[in-house]
mmCIF file of C-alpha atoms in Angstrom:
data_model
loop_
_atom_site.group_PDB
_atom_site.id
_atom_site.type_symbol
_atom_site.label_atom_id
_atom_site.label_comp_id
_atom_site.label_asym_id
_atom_site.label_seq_id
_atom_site.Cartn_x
_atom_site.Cartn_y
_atom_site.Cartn_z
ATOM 1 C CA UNK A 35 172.559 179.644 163.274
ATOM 2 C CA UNK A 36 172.702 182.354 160.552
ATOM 3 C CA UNK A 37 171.188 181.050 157.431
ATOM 4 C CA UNK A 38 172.167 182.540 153.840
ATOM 5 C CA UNK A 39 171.631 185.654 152.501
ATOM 6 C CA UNK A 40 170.094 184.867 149.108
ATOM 7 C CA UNK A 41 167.433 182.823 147.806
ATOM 8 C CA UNK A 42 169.111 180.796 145.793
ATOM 9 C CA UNK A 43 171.396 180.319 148.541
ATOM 10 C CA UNK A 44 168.980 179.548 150.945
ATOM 11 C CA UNK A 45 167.396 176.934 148.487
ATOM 12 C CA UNK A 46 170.906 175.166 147.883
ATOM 13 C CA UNK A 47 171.331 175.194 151.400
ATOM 14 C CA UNK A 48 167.478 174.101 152.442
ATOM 15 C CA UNK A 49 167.760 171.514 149.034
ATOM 16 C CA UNK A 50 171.449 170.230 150.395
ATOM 17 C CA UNK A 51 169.930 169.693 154.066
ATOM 18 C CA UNK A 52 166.958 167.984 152.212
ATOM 19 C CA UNK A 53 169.338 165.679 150.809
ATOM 20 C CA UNK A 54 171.308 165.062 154.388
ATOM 21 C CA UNK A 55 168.037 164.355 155.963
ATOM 22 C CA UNK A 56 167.349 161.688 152.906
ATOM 23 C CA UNK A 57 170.387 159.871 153.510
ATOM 24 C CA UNK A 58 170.629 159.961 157.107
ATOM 25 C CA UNK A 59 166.741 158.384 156.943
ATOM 26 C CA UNK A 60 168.297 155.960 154.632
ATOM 27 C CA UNK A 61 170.868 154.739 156.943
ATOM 28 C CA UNK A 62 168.273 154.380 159.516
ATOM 29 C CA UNK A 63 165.982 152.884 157.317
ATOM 30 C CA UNK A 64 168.889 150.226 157.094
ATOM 31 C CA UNK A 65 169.355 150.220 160.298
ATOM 32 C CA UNK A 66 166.241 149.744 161.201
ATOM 33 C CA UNK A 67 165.542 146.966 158.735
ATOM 34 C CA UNK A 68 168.995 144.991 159.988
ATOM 35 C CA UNK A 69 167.849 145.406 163.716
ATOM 36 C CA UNK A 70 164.228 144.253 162.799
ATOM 37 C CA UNK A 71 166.211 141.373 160.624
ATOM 38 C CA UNK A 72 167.704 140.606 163.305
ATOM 39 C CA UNK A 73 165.501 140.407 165.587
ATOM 40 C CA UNK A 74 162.931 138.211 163.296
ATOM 41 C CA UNK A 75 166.451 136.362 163.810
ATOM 42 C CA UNK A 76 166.561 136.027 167.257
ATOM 43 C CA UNK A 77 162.923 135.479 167.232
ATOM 44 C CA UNK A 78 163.449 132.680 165.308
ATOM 45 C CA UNK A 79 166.081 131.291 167.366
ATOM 46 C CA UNK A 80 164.126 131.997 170.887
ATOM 47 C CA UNK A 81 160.992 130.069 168.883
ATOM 48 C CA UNK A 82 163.794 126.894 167.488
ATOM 49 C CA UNK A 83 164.759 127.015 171.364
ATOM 50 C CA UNK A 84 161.334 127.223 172.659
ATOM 51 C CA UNK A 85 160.245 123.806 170.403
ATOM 52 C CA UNK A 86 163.954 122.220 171.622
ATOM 53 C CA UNK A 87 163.384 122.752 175.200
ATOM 54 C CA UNK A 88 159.758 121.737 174.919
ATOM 55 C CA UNK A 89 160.762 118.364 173.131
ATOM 56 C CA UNK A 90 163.638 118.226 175.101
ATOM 57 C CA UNK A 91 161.186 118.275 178.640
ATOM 58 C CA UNK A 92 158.318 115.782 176.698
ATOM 59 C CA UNK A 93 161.962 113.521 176.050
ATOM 60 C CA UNK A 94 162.604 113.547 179.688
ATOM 61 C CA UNK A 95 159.186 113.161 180.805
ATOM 62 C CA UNK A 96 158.814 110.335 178.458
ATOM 63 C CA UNK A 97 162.285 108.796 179.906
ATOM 64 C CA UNK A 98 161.462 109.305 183.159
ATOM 65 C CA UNK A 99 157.905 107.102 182.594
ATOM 66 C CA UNK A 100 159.994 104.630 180.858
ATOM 67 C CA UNK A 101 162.663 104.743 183.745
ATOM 68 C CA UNK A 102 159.222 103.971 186.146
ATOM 69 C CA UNK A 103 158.368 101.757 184.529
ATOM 70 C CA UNK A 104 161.650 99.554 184.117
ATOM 71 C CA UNK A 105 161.745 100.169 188.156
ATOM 72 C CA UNK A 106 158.618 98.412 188.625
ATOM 73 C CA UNK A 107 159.046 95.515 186.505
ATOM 74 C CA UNK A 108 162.540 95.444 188.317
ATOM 75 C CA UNK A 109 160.762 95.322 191.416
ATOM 76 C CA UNK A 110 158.401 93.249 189.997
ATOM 77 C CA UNK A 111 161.478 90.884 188.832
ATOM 78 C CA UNK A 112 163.132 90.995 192.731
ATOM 79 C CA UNK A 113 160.042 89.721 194.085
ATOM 80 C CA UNK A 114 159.425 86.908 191.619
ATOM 81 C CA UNK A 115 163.273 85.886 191.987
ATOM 82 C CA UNK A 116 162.712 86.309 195.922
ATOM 83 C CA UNK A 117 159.454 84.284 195.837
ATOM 84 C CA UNK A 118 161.809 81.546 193.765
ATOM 85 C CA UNK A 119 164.224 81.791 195.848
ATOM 86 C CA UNK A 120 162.136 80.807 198.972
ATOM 87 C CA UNK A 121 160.617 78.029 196.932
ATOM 88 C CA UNK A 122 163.409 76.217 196.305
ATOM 89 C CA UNK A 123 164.747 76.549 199.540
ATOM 90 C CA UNK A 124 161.830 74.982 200.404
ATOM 91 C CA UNK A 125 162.318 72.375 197.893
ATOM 92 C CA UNK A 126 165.770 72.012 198.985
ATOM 93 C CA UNK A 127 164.893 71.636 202.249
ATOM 94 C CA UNK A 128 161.838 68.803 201.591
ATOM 95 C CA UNK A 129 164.485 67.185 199.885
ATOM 96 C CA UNK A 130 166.740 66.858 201.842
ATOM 97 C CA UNK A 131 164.307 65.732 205.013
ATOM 98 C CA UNK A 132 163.507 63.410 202.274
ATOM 99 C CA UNK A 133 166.675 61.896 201.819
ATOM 100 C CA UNK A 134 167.604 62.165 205.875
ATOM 101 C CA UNK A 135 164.023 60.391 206.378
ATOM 102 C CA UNK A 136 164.786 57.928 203.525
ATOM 103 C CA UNK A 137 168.245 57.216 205.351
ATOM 104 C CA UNK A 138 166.824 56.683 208.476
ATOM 105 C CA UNK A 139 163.790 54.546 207.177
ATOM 106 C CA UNK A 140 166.376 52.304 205.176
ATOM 107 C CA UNK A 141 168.991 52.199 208.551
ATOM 108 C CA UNK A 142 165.958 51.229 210.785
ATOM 109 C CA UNK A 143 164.748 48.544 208.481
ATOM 110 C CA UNK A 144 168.419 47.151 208.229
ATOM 111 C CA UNK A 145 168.472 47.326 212.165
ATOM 112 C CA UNK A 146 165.221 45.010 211.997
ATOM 113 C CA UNK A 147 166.700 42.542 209.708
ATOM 114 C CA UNK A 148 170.095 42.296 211.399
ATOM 115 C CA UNK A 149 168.333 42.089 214.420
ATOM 116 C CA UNK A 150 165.937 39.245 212.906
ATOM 117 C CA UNK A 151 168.866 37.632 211.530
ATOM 118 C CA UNK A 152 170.746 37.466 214.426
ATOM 119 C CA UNK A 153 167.620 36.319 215.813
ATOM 120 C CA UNK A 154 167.446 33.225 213.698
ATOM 121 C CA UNK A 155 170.708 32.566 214.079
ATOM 122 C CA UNK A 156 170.550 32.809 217.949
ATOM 123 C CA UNK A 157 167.485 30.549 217.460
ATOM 124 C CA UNK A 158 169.439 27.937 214.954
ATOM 125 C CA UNK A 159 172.356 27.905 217.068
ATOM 126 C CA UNK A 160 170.161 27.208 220.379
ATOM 127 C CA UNK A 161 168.138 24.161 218.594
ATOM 128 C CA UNK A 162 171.531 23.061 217.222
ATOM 129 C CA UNK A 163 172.452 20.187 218.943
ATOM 130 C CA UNK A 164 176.231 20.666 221.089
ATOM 131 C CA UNK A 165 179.225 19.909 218.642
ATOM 132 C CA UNK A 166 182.648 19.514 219.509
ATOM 133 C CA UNK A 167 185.229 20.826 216.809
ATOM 134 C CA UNK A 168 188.517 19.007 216.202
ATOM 135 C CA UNK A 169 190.870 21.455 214.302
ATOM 136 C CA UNK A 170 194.448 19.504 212.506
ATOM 137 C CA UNK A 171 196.870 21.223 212.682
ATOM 138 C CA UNK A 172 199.719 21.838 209.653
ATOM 139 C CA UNK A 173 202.844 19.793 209.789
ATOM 140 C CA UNK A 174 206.246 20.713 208.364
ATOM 141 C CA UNK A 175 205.350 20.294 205.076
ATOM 142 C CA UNK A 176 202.083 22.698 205.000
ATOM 143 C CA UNK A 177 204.314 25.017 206.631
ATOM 144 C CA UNK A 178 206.735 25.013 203.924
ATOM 145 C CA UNK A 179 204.096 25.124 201.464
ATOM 146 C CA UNK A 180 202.754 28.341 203.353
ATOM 147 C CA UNK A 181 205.899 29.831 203.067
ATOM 148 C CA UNK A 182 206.088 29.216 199.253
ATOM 149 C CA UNK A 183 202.594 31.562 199.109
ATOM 150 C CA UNK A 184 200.303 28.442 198.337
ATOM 151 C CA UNK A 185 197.457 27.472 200.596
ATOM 152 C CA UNK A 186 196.810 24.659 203.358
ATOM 153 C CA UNK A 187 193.826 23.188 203.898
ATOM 154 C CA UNK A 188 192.672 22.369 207.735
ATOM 155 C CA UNK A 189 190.188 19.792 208.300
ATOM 156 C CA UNK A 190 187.624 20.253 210.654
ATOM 157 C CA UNK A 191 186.216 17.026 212.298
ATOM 158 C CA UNK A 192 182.815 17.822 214.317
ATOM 159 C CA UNK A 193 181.485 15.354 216.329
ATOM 160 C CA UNK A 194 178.086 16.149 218.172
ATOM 161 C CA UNK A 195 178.125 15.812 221.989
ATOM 162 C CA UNK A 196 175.426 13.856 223.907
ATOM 163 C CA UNK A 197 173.167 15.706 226.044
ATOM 164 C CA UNK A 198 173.610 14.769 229.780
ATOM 165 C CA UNK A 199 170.802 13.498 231.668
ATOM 166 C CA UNK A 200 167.954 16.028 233.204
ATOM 167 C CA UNK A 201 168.553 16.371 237.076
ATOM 168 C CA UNK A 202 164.917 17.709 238.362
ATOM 169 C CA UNK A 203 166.021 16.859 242.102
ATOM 170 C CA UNK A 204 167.796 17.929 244.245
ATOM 171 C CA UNK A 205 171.307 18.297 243.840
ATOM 172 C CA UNK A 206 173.623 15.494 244.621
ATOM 173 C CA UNK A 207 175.258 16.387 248.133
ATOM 174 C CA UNK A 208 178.663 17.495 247.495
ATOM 175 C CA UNK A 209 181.180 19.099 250.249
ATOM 176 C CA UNK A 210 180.059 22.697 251.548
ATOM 177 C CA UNK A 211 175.937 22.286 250.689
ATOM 178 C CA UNK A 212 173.876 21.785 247.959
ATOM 179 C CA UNK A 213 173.037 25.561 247.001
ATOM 180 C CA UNK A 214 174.365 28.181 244.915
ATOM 181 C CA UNK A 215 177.648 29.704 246.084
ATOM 182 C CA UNK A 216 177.285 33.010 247.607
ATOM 183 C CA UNK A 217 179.948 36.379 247.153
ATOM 184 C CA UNK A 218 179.573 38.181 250.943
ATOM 185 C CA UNK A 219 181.180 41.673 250.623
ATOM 186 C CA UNK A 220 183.435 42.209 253.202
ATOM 187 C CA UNK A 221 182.217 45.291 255.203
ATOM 188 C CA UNK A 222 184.938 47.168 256.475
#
């Protein structure tokens, strides 16, 4: 590069590089303060970030303790509705032996007094003394009034049978022995 031949050239030309050199520094200097602007910027941002992610993990950790703990009351929960559960199956189950014992207590105690009914009965009938029942029977006219939906009424005459007399002895002779008939099988 040739430079200029005078002085006063040479100073215009040194003063008007001067002034280049001022403005291109000034654009830099702009530059340079919109890049560091920019990156107090991003800082910023990378910092806002930073404090989201780290509340963001404490939110999480905090939801996953919370999420624990709703599992272990659930679990918790299960087992009391399990232990339930088996209790009144339980109960269920005393019950109803209850009820099938109660059954069979009050079916065995209505065997006992049928039987000791029937019993006493047996026992009236046996002391009873013998009877002999006379039924009438419906003429023409009850018959009629049966048909015509109305009742008859059928007397019943009893009349009580004298016992026989006590044979202790020996039987009276009779044709074919005195002693009890006997069945032979016939062997073939």
């Amino acid at each position: 590069m040739q430079g200029p031949r005078s002085v006063s050239a040479e100073h215009d030309y040194l003063v008007e590089q001067i002034e280049e050199l001022k403005r291109r520094l000034l654009e830099r200097n702009r530059e340079y303060e919109s890049l560091r602007r920019r990156e107090r910027r991003l800082h910023s941002d990378v910092f806002e970030r930073d404090e989201r992610i780290q509340q963001m993990s404490l939110t999480m950790s905090d939801i996953e303790a919370a999420l624990q703990d709703r599992t272990a009351e659930l679990r918790e929960l299960e087992d009391i509705r399990e232990s339930m559960s088996n209790e009144l199956d339980s109960v269920r189950r005393g019950e109803r032996t209850r009820e099938v014992v109660g059954r069979v207590f009050a079916d065995s105690l209505s065997l006992v007094r049928g039987h000791d009914e029937r019993e006493m009965k047996r026992e009236a009938y046996a002391n009873s003394p013998d009877v002999e029942r006379k039924l009438s029977t419906p003429d023409l006219d009850d018959m009629a009034n049966l048909a015509d939906g109305g009742r008859v009424s059928l007397e019943v005459e009893e009349t009580v049978i004298e016992p026989g007399m006590e044979v202790d002895t020996d039987r009276p002779a009779a044709p074919g022995g005195s002693g009890d008939p006997v069945i032979f099988e016939d062997e073939d």
